mmCIF file of C-alpha atoms in Angstrom:
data_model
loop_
_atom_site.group_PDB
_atom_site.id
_atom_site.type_symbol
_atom_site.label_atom_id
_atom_site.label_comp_id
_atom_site.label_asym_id
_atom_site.label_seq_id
_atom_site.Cartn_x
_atom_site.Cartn_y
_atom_site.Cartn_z
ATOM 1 C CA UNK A 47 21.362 15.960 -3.372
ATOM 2 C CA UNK A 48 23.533 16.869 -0.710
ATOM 3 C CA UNK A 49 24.943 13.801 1.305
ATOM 4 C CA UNK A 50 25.648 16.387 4.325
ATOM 5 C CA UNK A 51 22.237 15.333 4.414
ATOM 6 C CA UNK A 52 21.224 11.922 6.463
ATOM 7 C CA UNK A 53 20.968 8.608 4.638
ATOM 8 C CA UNK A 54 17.359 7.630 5.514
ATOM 9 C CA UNK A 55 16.280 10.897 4.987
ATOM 10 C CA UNK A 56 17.233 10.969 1.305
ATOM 11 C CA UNK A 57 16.127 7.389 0.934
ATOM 12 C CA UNK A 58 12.874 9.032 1.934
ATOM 13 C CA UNK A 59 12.843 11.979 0.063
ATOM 14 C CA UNK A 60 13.950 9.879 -3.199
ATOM 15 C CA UNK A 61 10.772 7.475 -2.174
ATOM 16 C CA UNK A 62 8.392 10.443 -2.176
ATOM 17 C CA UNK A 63 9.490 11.828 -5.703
ATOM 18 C CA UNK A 64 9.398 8.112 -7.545
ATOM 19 C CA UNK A 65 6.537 7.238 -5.802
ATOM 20 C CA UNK A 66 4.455 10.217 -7.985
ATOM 21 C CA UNK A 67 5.992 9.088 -11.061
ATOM 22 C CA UNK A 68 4.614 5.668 -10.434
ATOM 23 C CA UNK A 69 1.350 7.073 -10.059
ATOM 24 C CA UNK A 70 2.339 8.420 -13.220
ATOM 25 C CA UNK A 71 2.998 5.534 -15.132
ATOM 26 C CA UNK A 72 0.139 4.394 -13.266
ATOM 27 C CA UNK A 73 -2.405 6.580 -14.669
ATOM 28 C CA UNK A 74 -1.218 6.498 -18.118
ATOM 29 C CA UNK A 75 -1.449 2.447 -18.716
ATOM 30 C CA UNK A 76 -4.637 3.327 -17.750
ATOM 31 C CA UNK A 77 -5.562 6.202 -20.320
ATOM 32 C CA UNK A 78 -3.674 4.095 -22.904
ATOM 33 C CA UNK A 79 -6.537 0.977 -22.210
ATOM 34 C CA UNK A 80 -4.082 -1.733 -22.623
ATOM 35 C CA UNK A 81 -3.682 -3.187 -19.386
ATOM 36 C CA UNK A 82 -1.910 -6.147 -20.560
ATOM 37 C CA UNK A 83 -3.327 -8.422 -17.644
ATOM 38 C CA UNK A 84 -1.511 -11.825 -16.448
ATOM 39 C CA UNK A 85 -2.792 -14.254 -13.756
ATOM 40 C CA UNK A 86 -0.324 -14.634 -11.121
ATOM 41 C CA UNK A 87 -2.381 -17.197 -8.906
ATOM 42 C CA UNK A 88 -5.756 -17.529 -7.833
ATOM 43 C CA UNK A 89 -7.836 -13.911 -7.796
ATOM 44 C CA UNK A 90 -4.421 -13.063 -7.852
ATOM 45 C CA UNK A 91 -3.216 -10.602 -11.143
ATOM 46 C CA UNK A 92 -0.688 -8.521 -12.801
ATOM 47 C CA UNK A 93 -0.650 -5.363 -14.995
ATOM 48 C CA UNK A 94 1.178 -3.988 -17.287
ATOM 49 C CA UNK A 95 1.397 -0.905 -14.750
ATOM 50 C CA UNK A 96 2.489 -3.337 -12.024
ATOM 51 C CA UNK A 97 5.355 -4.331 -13.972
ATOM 52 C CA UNK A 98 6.160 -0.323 -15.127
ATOM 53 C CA UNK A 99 5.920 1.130 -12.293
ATOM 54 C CA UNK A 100 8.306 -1.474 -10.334
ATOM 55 C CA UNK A 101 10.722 -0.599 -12.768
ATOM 56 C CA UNK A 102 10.644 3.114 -12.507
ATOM 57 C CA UNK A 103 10.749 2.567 -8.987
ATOM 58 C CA UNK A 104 13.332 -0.297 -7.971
ATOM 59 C CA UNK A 105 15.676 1.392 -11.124
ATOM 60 C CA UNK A 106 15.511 4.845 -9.910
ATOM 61 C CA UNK A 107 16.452 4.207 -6.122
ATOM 62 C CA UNK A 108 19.012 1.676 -7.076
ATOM 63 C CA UNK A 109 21.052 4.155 -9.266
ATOM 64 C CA UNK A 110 20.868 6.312 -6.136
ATOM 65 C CA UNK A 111 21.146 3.575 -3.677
ATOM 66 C CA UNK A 112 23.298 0.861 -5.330
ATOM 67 C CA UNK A 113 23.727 -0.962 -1.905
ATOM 68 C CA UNK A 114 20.461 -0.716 -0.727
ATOM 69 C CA UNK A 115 18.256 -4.053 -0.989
ATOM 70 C CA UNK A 116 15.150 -3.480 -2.831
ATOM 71 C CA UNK A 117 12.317 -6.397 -2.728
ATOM 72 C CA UNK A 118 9.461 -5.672 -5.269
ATOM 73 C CA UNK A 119 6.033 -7.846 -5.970
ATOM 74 C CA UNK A 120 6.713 -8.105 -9.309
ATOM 75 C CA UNK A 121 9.208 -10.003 -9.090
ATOM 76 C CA UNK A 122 9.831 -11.364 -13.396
ATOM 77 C CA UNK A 123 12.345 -10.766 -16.040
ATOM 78 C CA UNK A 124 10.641 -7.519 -17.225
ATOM 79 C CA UNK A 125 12.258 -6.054 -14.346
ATOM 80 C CA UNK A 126 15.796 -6.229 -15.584
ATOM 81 C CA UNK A 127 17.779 -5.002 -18.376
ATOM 82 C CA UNK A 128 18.230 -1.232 -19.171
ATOM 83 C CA UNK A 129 15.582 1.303 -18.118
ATOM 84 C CA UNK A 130 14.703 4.370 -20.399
ATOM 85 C CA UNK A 131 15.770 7.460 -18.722
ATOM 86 C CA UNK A 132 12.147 9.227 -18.776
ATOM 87 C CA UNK A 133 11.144 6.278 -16.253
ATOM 88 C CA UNK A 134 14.059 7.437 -13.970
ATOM 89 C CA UNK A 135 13.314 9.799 -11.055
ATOM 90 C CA UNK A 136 16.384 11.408 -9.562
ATOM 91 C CA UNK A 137 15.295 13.877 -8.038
ATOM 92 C CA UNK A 138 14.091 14.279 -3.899
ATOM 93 C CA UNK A 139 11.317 16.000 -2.495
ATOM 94 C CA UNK A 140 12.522 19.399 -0.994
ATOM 95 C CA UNK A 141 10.037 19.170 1.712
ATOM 96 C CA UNK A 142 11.838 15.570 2.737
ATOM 97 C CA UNK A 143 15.283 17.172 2.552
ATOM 98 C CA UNK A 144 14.700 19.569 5.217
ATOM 99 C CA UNK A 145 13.107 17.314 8.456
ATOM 100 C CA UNK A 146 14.997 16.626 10.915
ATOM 101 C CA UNK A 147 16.330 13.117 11.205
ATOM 102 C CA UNK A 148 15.943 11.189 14.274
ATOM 103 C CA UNK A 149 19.577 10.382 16.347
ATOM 104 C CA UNK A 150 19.028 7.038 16.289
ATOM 105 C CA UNK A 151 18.566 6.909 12.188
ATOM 106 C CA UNK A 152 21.784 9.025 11.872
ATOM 107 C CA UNK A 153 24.265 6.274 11.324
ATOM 108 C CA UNK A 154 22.206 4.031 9.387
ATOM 109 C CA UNK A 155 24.650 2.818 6.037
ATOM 110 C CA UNK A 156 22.920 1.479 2.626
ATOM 111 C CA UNK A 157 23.732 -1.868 3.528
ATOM 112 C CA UNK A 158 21.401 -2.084 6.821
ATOM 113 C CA UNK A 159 18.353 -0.681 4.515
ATOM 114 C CA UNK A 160 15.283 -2.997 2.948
ATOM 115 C CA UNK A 161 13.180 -1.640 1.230
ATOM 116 C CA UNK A 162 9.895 -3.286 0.298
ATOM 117 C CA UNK A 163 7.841 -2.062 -2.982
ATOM 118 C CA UNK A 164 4.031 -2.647 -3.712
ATOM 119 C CA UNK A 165 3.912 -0.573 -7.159
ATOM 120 C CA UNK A 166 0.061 -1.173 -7.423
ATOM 121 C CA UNK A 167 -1.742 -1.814 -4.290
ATOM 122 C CA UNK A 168 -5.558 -2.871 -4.908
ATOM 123 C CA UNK A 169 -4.727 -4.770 -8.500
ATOM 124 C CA UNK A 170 -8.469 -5.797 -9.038
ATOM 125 C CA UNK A 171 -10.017 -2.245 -8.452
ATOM 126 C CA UNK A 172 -7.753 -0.576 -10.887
ATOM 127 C CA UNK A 173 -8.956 -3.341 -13.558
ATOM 128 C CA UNK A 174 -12.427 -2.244 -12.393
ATOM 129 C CA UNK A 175 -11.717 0.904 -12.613
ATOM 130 C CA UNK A 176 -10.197 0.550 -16.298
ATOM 131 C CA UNK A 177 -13.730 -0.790 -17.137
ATOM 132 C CA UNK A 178 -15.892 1.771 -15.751
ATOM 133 C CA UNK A 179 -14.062 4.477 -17.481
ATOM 134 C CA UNK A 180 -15.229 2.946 -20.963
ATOM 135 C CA UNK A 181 -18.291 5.007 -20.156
ATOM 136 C CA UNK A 182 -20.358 3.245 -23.185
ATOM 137 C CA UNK A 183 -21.475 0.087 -22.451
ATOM 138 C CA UNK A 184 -20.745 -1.298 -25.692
ATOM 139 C CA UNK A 185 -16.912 -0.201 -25.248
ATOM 140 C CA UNK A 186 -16.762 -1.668 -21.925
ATOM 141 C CA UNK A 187 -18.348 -5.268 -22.829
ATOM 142 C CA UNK A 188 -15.618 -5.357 -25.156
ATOM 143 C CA UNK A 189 -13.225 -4.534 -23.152
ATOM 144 C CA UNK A 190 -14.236 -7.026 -20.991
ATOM 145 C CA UNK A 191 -14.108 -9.510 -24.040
ATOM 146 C CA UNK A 192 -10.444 -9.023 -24.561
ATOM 147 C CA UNK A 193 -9.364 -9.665 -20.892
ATOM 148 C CA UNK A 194 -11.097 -12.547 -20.176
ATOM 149 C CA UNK A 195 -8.968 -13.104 -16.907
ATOM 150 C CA UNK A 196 -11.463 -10.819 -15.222
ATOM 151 C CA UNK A 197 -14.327 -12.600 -14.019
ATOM 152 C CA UNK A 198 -18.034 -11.786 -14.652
ATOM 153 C CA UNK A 199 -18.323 -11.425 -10.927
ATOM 154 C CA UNK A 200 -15.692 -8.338 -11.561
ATOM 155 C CA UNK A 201 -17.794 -7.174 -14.275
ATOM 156 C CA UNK A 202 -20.525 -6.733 -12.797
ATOM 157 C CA UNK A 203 -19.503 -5.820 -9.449
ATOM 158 C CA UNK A 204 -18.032 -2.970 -11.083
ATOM 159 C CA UNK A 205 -21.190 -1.467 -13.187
ATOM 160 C CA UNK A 206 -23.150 -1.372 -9.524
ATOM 161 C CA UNK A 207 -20.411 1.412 -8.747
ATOM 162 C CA UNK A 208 -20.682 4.344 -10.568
ATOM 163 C CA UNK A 209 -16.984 5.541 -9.925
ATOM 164 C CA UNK A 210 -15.481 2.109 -9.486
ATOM 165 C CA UNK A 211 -12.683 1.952 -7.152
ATOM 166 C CA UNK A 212 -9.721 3.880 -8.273
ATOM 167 C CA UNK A 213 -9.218 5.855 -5.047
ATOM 168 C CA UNK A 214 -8.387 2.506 -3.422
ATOM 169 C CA UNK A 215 -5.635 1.968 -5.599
ATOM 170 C CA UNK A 216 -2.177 2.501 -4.133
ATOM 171 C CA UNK A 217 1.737 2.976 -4.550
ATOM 172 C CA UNK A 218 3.554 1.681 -1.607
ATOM 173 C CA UNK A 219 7.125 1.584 -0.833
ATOM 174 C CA UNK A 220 8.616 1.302 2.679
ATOM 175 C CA UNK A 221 11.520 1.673 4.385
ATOM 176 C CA UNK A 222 12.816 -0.896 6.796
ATOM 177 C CA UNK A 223 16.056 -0.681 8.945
ATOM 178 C CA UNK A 224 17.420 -3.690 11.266
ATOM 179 C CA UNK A 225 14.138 -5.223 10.150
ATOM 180 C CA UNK A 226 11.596 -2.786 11.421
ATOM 181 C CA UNK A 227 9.626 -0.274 8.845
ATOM 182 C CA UNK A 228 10.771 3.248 10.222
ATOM 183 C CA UNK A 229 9.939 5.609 7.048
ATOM 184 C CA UNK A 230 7.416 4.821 4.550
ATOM 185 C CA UNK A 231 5.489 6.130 1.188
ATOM 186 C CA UNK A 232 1.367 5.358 0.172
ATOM 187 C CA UNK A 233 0.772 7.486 -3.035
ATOM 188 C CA UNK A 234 -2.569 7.699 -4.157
ATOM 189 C CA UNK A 235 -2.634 8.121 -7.871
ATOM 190 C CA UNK A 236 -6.279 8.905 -8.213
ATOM 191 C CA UNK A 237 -6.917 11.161 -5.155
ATOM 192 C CA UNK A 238 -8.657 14.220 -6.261
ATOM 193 C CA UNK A 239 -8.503 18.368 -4.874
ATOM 194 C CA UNK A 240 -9.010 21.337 -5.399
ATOM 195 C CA UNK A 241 -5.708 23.341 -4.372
ATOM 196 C CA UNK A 242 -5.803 27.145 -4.802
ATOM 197 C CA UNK A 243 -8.860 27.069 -6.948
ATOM 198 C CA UNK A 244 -7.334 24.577 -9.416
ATOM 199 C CA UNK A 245 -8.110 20.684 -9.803
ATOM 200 C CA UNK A 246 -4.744 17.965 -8.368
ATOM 201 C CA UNK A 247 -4.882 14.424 -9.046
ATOM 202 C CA UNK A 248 -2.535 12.294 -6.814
ATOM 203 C CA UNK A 249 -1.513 12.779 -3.334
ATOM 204 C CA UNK A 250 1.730 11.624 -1.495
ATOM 205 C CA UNK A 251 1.469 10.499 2.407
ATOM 206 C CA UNK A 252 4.690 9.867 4.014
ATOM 207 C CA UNK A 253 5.906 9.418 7.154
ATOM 208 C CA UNK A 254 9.026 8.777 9.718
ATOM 209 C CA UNK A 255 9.530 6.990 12.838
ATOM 210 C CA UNK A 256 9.863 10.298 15.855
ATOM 211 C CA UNK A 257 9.316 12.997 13.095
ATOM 212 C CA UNK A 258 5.466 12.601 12.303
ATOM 213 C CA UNK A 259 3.637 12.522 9.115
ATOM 214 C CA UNK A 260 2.152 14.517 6.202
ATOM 215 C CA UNK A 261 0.286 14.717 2.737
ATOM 216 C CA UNK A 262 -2.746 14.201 4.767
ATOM 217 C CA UNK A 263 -5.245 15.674 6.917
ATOM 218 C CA UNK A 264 -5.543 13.688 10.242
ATOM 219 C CA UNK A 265 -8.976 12.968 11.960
ATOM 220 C CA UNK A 266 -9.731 11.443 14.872
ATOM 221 C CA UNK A 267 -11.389 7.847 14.755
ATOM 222 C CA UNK A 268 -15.364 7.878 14.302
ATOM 223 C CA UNK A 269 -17.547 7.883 17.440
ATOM 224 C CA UNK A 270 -18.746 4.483 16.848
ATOM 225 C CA UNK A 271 -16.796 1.525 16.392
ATOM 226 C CA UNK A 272 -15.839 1.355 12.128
ATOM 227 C CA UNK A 273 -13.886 -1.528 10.762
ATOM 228 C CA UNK A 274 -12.226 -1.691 7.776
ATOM 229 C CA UNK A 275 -11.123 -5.101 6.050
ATOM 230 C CA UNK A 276 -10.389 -6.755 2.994
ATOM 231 C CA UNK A 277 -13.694 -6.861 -0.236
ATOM 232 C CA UNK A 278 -12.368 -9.863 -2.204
ATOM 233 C CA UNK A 279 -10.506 -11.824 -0.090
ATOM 234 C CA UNK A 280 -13.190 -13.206 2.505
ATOM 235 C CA UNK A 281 -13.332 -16.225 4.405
ATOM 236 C CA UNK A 282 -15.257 -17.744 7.540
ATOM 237 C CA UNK A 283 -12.175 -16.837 9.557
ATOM 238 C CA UNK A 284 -11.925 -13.433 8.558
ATOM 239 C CA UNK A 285 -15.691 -13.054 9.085
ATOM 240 C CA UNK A 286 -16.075 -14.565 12.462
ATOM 241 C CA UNK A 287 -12.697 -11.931 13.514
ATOM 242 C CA UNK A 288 -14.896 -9.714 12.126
ATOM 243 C CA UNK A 289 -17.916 -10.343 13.897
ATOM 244 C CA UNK A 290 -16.552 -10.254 17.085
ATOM 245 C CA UNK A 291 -16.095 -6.765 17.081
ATOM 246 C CA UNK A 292 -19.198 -5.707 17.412
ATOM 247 C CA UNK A 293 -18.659 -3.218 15.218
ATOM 248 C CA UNK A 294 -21.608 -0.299 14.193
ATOM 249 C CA UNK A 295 -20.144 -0.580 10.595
ATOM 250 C CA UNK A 296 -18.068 -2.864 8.335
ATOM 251 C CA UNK A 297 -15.963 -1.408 5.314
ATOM 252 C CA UNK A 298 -15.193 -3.540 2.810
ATOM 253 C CA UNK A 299 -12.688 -1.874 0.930
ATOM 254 C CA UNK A 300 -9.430 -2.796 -1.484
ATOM 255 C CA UNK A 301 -5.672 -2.689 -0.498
ATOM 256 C CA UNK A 302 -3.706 -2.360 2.531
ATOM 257 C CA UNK A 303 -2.390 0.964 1.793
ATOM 258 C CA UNK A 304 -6.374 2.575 1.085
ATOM 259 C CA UNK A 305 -7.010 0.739 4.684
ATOM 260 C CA UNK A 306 -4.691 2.266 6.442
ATOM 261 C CA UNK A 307 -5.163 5.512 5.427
ATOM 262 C CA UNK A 308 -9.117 5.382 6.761
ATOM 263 C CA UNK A 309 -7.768 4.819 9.652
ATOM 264 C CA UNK A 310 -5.272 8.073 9.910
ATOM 265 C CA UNK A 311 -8.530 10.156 8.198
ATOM 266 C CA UNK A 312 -10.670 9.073 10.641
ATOM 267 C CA UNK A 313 -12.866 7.250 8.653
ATOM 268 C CA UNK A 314 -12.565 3.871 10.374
ATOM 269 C CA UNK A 315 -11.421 2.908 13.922
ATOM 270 C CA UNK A 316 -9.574 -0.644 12.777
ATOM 271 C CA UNK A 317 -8.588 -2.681 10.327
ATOM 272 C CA UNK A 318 -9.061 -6.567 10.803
ATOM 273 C CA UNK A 319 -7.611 -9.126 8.413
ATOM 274 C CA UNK A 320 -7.406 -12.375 9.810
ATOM 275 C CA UNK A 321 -6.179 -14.428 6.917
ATOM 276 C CA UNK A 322 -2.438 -15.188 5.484
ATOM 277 C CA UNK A 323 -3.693 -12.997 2.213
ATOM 278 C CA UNK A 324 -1.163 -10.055 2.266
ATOM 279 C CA UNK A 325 3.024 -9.706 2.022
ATOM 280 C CA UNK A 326 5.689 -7.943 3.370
ATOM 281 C CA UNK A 327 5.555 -4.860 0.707
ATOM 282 C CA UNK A 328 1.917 -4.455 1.427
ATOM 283 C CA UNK A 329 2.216 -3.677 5.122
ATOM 284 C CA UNK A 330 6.044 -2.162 5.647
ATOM 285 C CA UNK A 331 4.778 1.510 4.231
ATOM 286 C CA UNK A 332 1.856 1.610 6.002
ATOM 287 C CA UNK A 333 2.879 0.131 9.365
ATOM 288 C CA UNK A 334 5.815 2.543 9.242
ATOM 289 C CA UNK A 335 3.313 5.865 8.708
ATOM 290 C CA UNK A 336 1.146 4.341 11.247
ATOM 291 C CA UNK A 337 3.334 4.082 13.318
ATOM 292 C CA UNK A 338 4.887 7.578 13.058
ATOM 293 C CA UNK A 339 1.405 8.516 13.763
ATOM 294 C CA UNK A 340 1.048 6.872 17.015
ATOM 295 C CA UNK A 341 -0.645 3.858 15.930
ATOM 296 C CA UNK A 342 -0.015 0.408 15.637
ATOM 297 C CA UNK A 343 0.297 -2.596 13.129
ATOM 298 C CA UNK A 344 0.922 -6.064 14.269
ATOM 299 C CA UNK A 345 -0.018 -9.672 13.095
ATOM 300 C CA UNK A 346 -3.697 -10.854 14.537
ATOM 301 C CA UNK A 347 -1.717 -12.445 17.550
ATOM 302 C CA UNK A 348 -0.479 -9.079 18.355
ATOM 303 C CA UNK A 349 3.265 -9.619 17.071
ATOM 304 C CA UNK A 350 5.313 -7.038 14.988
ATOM 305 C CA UNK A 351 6.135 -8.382 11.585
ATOM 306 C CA UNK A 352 9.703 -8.401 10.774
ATOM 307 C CA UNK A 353 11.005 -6.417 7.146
ATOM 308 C CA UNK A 354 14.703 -7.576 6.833
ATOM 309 C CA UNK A 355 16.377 -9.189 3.880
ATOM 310 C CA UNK A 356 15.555 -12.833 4.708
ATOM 311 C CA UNK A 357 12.284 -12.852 5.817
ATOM 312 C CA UNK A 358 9.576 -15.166 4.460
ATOM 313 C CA UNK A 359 7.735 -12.407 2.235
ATOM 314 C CA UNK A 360 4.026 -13.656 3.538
ATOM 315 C CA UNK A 361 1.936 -12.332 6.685
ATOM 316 C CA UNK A 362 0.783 -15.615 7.534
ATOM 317 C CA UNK A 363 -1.054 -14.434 10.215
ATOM 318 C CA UNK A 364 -3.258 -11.635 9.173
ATOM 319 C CA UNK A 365 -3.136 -8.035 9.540
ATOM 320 C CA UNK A 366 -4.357 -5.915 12.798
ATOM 321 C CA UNK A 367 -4.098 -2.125 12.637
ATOM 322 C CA UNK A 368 -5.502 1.053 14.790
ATOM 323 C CA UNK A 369 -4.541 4.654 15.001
ATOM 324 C CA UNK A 370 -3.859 4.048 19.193
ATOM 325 C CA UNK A 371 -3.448 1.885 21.357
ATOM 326 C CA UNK A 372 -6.023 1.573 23.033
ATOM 327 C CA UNK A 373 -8.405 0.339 20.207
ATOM 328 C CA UNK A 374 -5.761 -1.839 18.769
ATOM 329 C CA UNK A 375 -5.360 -3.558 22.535
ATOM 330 C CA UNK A 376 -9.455 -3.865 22.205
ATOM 331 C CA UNK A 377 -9.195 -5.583 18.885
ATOM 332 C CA UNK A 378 -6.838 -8.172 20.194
ATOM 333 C CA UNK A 379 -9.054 -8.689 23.026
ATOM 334 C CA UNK A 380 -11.622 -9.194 20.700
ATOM 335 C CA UNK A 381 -10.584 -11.904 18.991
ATOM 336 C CA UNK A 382 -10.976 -15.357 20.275
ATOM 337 C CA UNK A 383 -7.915 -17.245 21.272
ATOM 338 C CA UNK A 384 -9.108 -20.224 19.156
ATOM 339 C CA UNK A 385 -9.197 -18.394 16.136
ATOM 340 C CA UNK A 386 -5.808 -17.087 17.192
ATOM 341 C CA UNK A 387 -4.812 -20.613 17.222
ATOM 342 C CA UNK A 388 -5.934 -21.400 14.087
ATOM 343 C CA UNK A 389 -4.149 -18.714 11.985
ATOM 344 C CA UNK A 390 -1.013 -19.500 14.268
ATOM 345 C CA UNK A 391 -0.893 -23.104 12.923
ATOM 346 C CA UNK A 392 -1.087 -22.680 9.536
ATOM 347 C CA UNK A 393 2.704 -20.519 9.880
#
């Protein structure tokens, strides 16, 4: 890779190529059945594609970027120690290599660079997921029966969807410089199309702060007023945020990276999370392609987050997102200052 070639921009470009052989490694813990599931916290777990894919990701931009600071969720001994060279990615997406960069991104060094990694976005639909693909019932009861960290509530939540939720599942990794996300990377490892008469699974959004986007087809937002927000992480805050809206429809999907991109397809107008659930690596991507798409990502009291080094890693005070302005200023309008208050106390 040429270095005539601007530092972000081949940070970028690097991000794009790992972030499909996440979805990779992704896809074939999967296919392979053995999940290898770990509680974390509360309705909070791990897989063994979790743990993979950070490592294919963190290892392959650090041997590129050795001064670069890379903060991963994952964050346990599995990620260290020697990585086997078919995890690597090394390569940069062509298409990357050739935008070009914006003056003020010119100068940027390794050492003013954070990058923040979410190698599975949406952990508890890809374990649903995993379970609806045993199509026989018997083989998914016992699959069930050997991961008995996944509730009953999961289990059955997932046989009332057909397909489960595997297009909600995410790689994220973005791109932060003087603590603001300017580039950023959402793969979607189970997207499907139909390119040139044959069948693609996986898709690769990116975008940059002034260039734009791509890997996607924008849309405007609906005609009526569509919120997205979070389906397993409730609570009578985020309902009553909710609520307030007076929304004509409420999505209830999985992962901050699958919520954001409804919003740049036009399938919903905001997304409202009023809760301290999320971190750092699952906003920076997609604030930073929001953003290069015009819209806008702040906290639920209307403040940016901040993505350097030192920052506490939590969002402690929710997640508000629109593709413009204008419906992100009604959002925050919306929502009354005593709830505001609440959220803002518990910082």
């Amino acid at each position: 890779m040429s270095t005539a070639v601007p530092l972000i921009v081949r940070v970028l470009a690097s991000s794009v190529s790992v972030a499909g052989k996440a979805g990779k490694i992704v896809r074939d813990v999967m296919s392979k059945g053995e999940l290898g599931i770990v509680e974390k916290g509360k309705d909070d777990y791990q897989t063994e594609a979790d743990r993979s894919a950070q490592r294919c990701i963190i290892a392959s931009l650090s041997a590129q970027y050795p001064k670069v600071n890379i903060i991963g969720e994952e964050d346990n001994p599995d990620n260290e120690g020697d990585i086997s060279s078919e995890w690597l990615a090394v390569d940069a997406d062509k298409e990357i290599l050739s935008i070009e960069c914006p003056s003020f991104l010119k100068g940027v060094k390794e050492e003013d660079i954070v990058i923040w990694v979410d190698p599975l976005d949406g952990t508890s639909e890809y374990t649903q997921g995993a379970l609806m693909l045993k199509r026989d019932p018997w083989e998914r009861w016992k699959m069930y029966l050997s991961h008995p960290l996944i509730s009953i509530k999961w289990y059955l939540s997932l046989l009332q969807s057909h397909y489960g939720f595997l297009e909600h599942v995410t790689v994220l990794i973005g791109i932060s410089v003087n603590e603001k996300p300017v580039a950023g990377v959402i793969h979607q490892p189970y997207f499907k199309s139909l390119i040139d008469g044959e069948k693609k699974i996986g898709r690769t959004i990116w975008g940059l702060q002034e260039v734009g986007v791509g890997g996607y087809t924008a849309a405007p937002p609906p005609d009526s007023l569509v919120i997205t927000t979070t389906r397993s992480h409730s609570n009578p805050i985020v309902e009553k945020a909710l609520q307030v809206m007076n929304a004509s429809q409420i999505l209830r999907v999985g992962g901050a990276g699958y919520k954001v991109l409804q919003l740049l397809e036009g399938v919903a107008s905001i997304y409202v999370f009023a809760s301290p659930g999320c971190k750092k690596w699952d906003t920076c991507a997609p604030e930073a392609i929001l953003n290069a798409a015009g819209g806008k990502l702040t906290d639920i009291l209307g403040n940016y987050y901040k993505y350097g080094a030192s920052v506490t890693k939590p969002n402690k005070t929710g997640v508000l997102a629109a593709v413009n302005n204008d419906l992100h200023t009604y959002a925050l309008n919306r929502i009354p200052q005593e709830l505001k208050d609440k959220l803002a106390s518990s910082k």
